[in-house]
Short mmCIF file of C-alpha atoms in Angstrom, two decimals:
data_model
loop_
_atom_site.label_atom_id
_atom_site.label_comp_id
_atom_site.label_asym_id
_atom_site.label_seq_id
_atom_site.Cartn_x
_atom_site.Cartn_y
_atom_site.Cartn_z
CA MET A 14 16.59 -17.95 16.08
CA HIS A 15 16.25 -16.14 12.78
CA TRP A 16 13.97 -13.11 13.18
CA LEU A 17 11.74 -14.28 10.32
CA ASP A 18 11.17 -17.55 12.19
CA ASN A 19 9.68 -15.61 15.12
CA VAL A 20 6.79 -14.65 12.86
CA ALA A 21 3.69 -16.86 13.04
CA TRP A 22 2.89 -17.12 9.33
CA ASN A 23 -0.64 -18.33 8.60
CA GLU A 24 -1.50 -21.47 6.61
CA ASP A 25 -0.86 -19.49 3.39
CA GLY A 26 2.50 -18.23 4.66
CA LEU A 27 1.17 -14.70 5.14
CA ILE A 28 0.61 -12.12 7.88
CA PRO A 29 -1.30 -8.82 7.88
CA ALA A 30 0.89 -5.71 7.86
CA ILE A 31 -0.44 -2.36 9.04
CA ALA A 32 1.11 0.83 7.63
CA GLN A 33 0.83 3.77 10.01
CA ASP A 34 1.95 7.32 9.22
CA ALA A 35 4.98 7.87 11.46
CA ALA A 36 4.24 11.57 11.91
CA SER A 37 0.45 11.78 12.24
CA GLY A 38 -0.30 8.31 13.60
CA ARG A 39 -3.01 7.82 10.96
CA VAL A 40 -3.44 4.20 9.93
CA LEU A 41 -3.04 4.27 6.16
CA MET A 42 -3.68 0.71 5.00
CA VAL A 43 -3.45 -2.98 5.75
CA ALA A 44 -1.94 -5.42 3.28
CA TRP A 45 -0.36 -8.87 3.45
CA MET A 46 3.24 -9.99 3.59
CA ASN A 47 4.94 -13.28 3.00
CA ARG A 48 8.41 -14.08 4.29
CA GLU A 49 10.15 -12.56 1.27
CA ALA A 50 8.07 -9.37 1.42
CA LEU A 51 8.96 -8.80 5.07
CA GLN A 52 12.60 -9.59 4.44
CA LEU A 53 12.72 -7.12 1.54
CA THR A 54 10.85 -4.47 3.55
CA ALA A 55 13.44 -4.70 6.32
CA ALA A 56 16.39 -4.78 3.92
CA ARG A 57 15.30 -1.86 1.69
CA GLN A 58 13.42 0.12 4.33
CA THR A 59 10.56 0.58 1.88
CA ALA A 60 7.35 -1.41 2.11
CA THR A 61 6.89 -4.50 -0.02
CA TYR A 62 3.70 -6.53 0.30
CA TRP A 63 2.33 -9.73 -1.15
CA SER A 64 -0.56 -9.13 -3.50
CA ARG A 65 -3.08 -11.92 -2.97
CA SER A 66 -5.09 -10.86 -6.04
CA ARG A 67 -2.09 -10.85 -8.38
CA ASN A 68 -0.19 -13.53 -6.50
CA LYS A 69 3.11 -11.68 -6.57
CA LEU A 70 5.33 -9.33 -4.61
CA TRP A 71 4.13 -5.75 -4.68
CA HIS A 72 6.68 -3.04 -4.03
CA LYS A 73 4.30 -0.32 -2.85
CA GLY A 74 4.62 2.70 -5.10
CA GLU A 75 6.22 0.83 -7.99
CA GLU A 76 3.61 2.28 -10.35
CA SER A 77 2.07 5.15 -8.38
CA GLY A 78 5.28 6.55 -6.94
CA HIS A 79 3.59 6.38 -3.53
CA VAL A 80 6.49 4.61 -1.87
CA GLN A 81 6.38 3.99 1.87
CA VAL A 82 9.70 4.70 3.60
CA VAL A 83 9.85 2.45 6.65
CA LYS A 84 11.09 3.96 9.93
CA GLU A 85 10.23 1.08 12.27
CA ILE A 86 8.81 -2.44 12.20
CA ARG A 87 7.02 -3.94 15.20
CA LEU A 88 5.60 -7.42 15.83
CA ASP A 89 2.66 -8.17 18.09
CA CYS A 90 2.52 -10.53 21.08
CA ASP A 91 1.23 -13.48 19.07
CA GLY A 92 3.74 -12.80 16.31
CA ASP A 93 1.04 -12.80 13.65
CA VAL A 94 0.71 -9.10 12.75
CA VAL A 95 3.36 -6.47 11.97
CA ILE A 96 3.03 -2.71 12.02
CA LEU A 97 5.20 -0.38 9.98
CA GLN A 98 5.83 3.25 10.84
CA VAL A 99 6.12 4.90 7.43
CA GLU A 100 6.68 8.14 5.63
CA GLN A 101 4.07 8.04 2.88
CA GLN A 102 5.50 9.58 -0.28
CA GLY A 103 2.92 11.75 -2.04
CA GLY A 104 0.65 11.66 1.02
CA ILE A 105 -1.59 9.06 -0.63
CA ALA A 106 -1.73 5.40 0.42
CA CYS A 107 -5.08 4.34 -1.04
CA HIS A 108 -5.65 3.28 -4.65
CA THR A 109 -8.77 5.54 -4.61
CA GLY A 110 -6.45 8.57 -4.34
CA ARG A 111 -7.09 9.16 -0.66
CA GLU A 112 -4.58 9.52 2.17
CA SER A 113 -5.86 6.39 3.92
CA CYS A 114 -7.83 3.33 2.87
CA PHE A 115 -9.98 3.83 5.97
CA TYR A 116 -12.15 6.63 4.59
CA ARG A 117 -15.58 5.19 5.48
CA VAL A 118 -17.11 5.77 8.91
CA LEU A 119 -20.03 3.88 10.38
CA ALA A 120 -22.69 6.55 10.89
CA GLN A 121 -26.26 6.46 12.09
CA GLU A 122 -28.51 7.63 9.25
CA GLY A 123 -32.20 7.47 9.99
CA ASP A 124 -33.02 4.03 11.29
CA ALA A 125 -29.93 2.09 10.32
CA PRO A 126 -26.17 2.59 10.39
CA GLN A 127 -24.45 3.16 7.05
CA TRP A 128 -20.83 3.48 5.91
CA GLU A 129 -20.33 7.14 5.10
CA ILE A 130 -17.41 8.46 3.04
CA ARG A 131 -15.63 11.10 5.09
CA ASP A 132 -12.30 11.71 3.37
CA ALA A 133 -11.61 13.57 0.15
CA VAL A 134 -9.95 12.17 -2.94
CA LEU A 135 -6.62 14.01 -3.14
CA LYS A 136 -5.73 12.87 -6.63
CA ASP A 137 -7.77 11.28 -9.40
CA PRO A 138 -6.75 7.58 -9.50
CA THR A 139 -6.70 7.63 -13.31
CA HIS A 140 -3.80 10.07 -12.95
CA ILE A 141 -2.04 7.87 -10.41
CA TYR A 142 -2.07 4.59 -12.32
CA SER A 143 -0.89 5.09 -15.85
CA LYS A 144 -1.62 1.51 -16.81
CA GLY A 145 -5.14 1.74 -15.43
CA SER A 146 -4.76 -1.30 -13.24
CA GLY A 147 -6.23 0.33 -10.14
CA HIS A 148 -4.28 -1.65 -7.55
CA GLU A 149 -0.76 -0.78 -8.78
CA MET B 21 -27.85 -2.61 1.57
CA HIS B 22 -27.36 -3.65 5.18
CA TRP B 23 -24.10 -2.20 6.52
CA LEU B 24 -22.87 -5.64 7.58
CA ASP B 25 -23.27 -6.82 3.98
CA ASN B 26 -20.78 -4.17 2.83
CA VAL B 27 -18.10 -6.06 4.74
CA ALA B 28 -16.02 -8.54 2.73
CA TRP B 29 -15.90 -11.42 5.22
CA ASN B 30 -13.20 -13.98 4.47
CA GLU B 31 -13.84 -17.67 3.80
CA ASP B 32 -14.16 -18.21 7.57
CA GLY B 33 -16.60 -15.33 7.93
CA LEU B 34 -14.03 -13.14 9.67
CA ILE B 35 -12.19 -9.85 9.22
CA PRO B 36 -9.23 -8.35 11.10
CA ALA B 37 -10.12 -5.48 13.44
CA ILE B 38 -7.50 -2.96 14.54
CA ALA B 39 -7.96 -1.18 17.87
CA GLN B 40 -6.30 2.22 17.97
CA ASP B 41 -6.14 4.48 21.02
CA ALA B 42 -8.42 7.40 20.14
CA ALA B 43 -6.33 9.89 22.11
CA SER B 44 -2.71 8.87 21.46
CA GLY B 45 -3.09 7.16 18.09
CA ARG B 46 -1.15 4.14 19.33
CA VAL B 47 -2.22 0.89 17.70
CA LEU B 48 -3.10 -1.36 20.61
CA MET B 49 -3.97 -4.72 19.09
CA VAL B 50 -5.42 -6.61 16.15
CA ALA B 51 -8.06 -9.28 16.64
CA TRP B 52 -10.75 -10.91 14.50
CA MET B 53 -14.45 -10.25 14.19
CA ASN B 54 -17.28 -12.22 12.72
CA ARG B 55 -20.60 -10.64 11.75
CA GLU B 56 -22.07 -10.96 15.22
CA ALA B 57 -18.96 -9.49 16.89
CA LEU B 58 -19.05 -6.41 14.65
CA GLN B 59 -22.78 -6.02 15.14
CA LEU B 60 -22.41 -6.21 18.93
CA THR B 61 -19.44 -3.83 18.88
CA ALA B 62 -21.51 -1.23 17.03
CA ALA B 63 -24.59 -1.76 19.19
CA ARG B 64 -22.84 -1.67 22.59
CA GLN B 65 -20.01 0.68 21.64
CA THR B 66 -17.57 -1.64 23.37
CA ALA B 67 -15.30 -3.98 21.43
CA THR B 68 -16.32 -7.60 20.96
CA TYR B 69 -14.07 -9.92 18.95
CA TRP B 70 -14.19 -13.50 17.76
CA SER B 71 -11.63 -15.67 19.50
CA ARG B 72 -10.25 -18.10 16.93
CA SER B 73 -8.45 -20.12 19.63
CA ARG B 74 -11.53 -20.54 21.82
CA ASN B 75 -14.02 -20.42 18.94
CA LYS B 76 -16.38 -18.02 20.65
CA LEU B 77 -17.29 -14.36 21.04
CA TRP B 78 -14.90 -12.46 23.24
CA HIS B 79 -16.16 -9.31 24.88
CA LYS B 80 -12.81 -7.60 25.41
CA GLY B 81 -12.32 -6.91 29.12
CA GLU B 82 -14.88 -9.46 30.28
CA GLU B 83 -12.31 -10.99 32.61
CA SER B 84 -9.56 -8.36 32.79
CA GLY B 85 -11.79 -5.31 33.07
CA HIS B 86 -9.81 -3.82 30.19
CA VAL B 87 -12.89 -2.87 28.21
CA GLN B 88 -12.48 -0.89 24.98
CA VAL B 89 -15.02 1.90 24.64
CA VAL B 90 -15.55 2.45 20.91
CA LYS B 91 -15.68 6.03 19.62
CA GLU B 92 -15.61 5.33 15.87
CA ILE B 93 -15.59 2.41 13.44
CA ARG B 94 -14.05 2.70 9.96
CA LEU B 95 -13.94 0.28 7.04
CA ASP B 96 -11.19 0.17 4.44
CA CYS B 97 -11.50 0.49 0.67
CA ASP B 98 -11.68 -3.26 0.07
CA GLY B 99 -14.13 -3.69 2.92
CA ASP B 100 -12.02 -6.38 4.53
CA VAL B 101 -10.49 -4.62 7.56
CA VAL B 102 -12.08 -2.41 10.23
CA ILE B 103 -10.40 0.00 12.59
CA LEU B 104 -11.83 1.02 15.93
CA GLN B 105 -10.96 4.23 17.72
CA VAL B 106 -11.12 3.23 21.38
CA GLU B 107 -10.71 4.42 24.93
CA GLN B 108 -8.73 1.63 26.53
CA GLN B 109 -9.94 1.11 30.09
CA GLY B 110 -7.03 0.48 32.45
CA GLY B 111 -4.55 1.58 29.80
CA ILE B 112 -3.65 -2.05 29.01
CA ALA B 113 -4.71 -3.85 25.83
CA CYS B 114 -2.22 -6.73 25.77
CA HIS B 115 -2.58 -9.98 27.70
CA THR B 116 1.10 -9.59 28.69
CA GLY B 117 0.11 -6.56 30.79
CA ARG B 118 1.44 -4.00 28.34
CA GLU B 119 -0.33 -1.01 26.81
CA SER B 120 -0.06 -2.41 23.28
CA CYS B 121 0.49 -5.86 21.79
CA PHE B 122 3.10 -4.29 19.49
CA TYR B 123 5.91 -4.11 22.04
CA ARG B 124 8.67 -5.74 19.96
CA VAL B 125 10.78 -3.70 17.55
CA LEU B 126 12.99 -5.07 14.80
CA ALA B 127 16.48 -3.94 15.78
CA GLN B 128 19.91 -4.51 14.32
CA GLU B 129 22.00 -6.37 16.88
CA GLY B 130 25.44 -7.32 15.72
CA ASP B 131 25.13 -9.11 12.39
CA ALA B 132 21.44 -9.92 12.29
CA PRO B 133 18.18 -8.16 13.10
CA GLN B 134 16.32 -9.32 16.20
CA TRP B 135 12.95 -8.53 17.77
CA GLU B 136 13.70 -6.44 20.84
CA ILE B 137 11.20 -5.82 23.64
CA ARG B 138 10.82 -2.08 24.09
CA ASP B 139 7.73 -1.58 26.23
CA ALA B 140 7.32 -2.18 29.93
CA VAL B 141 4.84 -4.52 31.59
CA LEU B 142 2.43 -2.20 33.40
CA LYS B 143 0.70 -4.91 35.39
CA ASP B 144 1.60 -8.52 36.13
CA PRO B 145 -0.70 -10.67 33.98
CA THR B 146 -1.27 -13.10 36.85
CA HIS B 147 -2.99 -10.19 38.58
CA ILE B 148 -5.06 -9.36 35.50
CA TYR B 149 -6.50 -12.80 34.82
CA SER B 150 -7.91 -14.31 37.94
CA LYS B 151 -8.68 -17.60 36.23
CA GLY B 152 -5.16 -17.84 34.88
CA SER B 153 -6.28 -18.33 31.30
CA GLY B 154 -3.90 -15.77 29.85
CA HIS B 155 -6.06 -14.72 26.89
CA GLU B 156 -9.16 -13.60 28.84
#
């Protein structure tokens, strides 16, 4: 069986892909992949996702330079999620200029929980994305 | 704004939730949550998911005993994925009896890549699930 046929693509032909820093173990981001994105990721050993907002392949770092060098790809038991162990070039995965997209923590403030920003912006996003698109 | 309204639920009212071992950093599993599952997870500090196959709330460990004690909940930049830092009771998250659901690695074998099982079964699943349902 072809390895791409072992993947349980959803009704849109996509699966979530987690990028985890291979050295620190920090989860950096989650994006989506279609068959071609996963095939390219494995072939080039750099992460390529499928942008659902722009409806096209997204070679991570193509604009920002924040390429993800892929050290390992794993598939889960149901075959519907992959996880990449990556070396994050530039140390920034998030379009907000932070290391990780998961920079908000659920914290108890007064009576009710709130999402609290805990991580610093390492680089001003306007200096990351020359074309000002935000999401590469 | 209510913290649950900051979450960008998909068209089915769900988001993916990653469970990561708080001590080792190993990503254990990915499941889905609806609003009630996330609310219960935060309130009880043990992980509750939404089972898409059984169409009901799934308090992780309810049958297996493999409860996930939640130490932290984070939300990503787009608000459409959460990550839980957990203490995995019993050291087994996967219904196959393995520590993590991500036990298959993409490996080059001969001409073509294949998914190769790398992690051991720690406990026979027939001894985990008394009712034989497999997925709790």
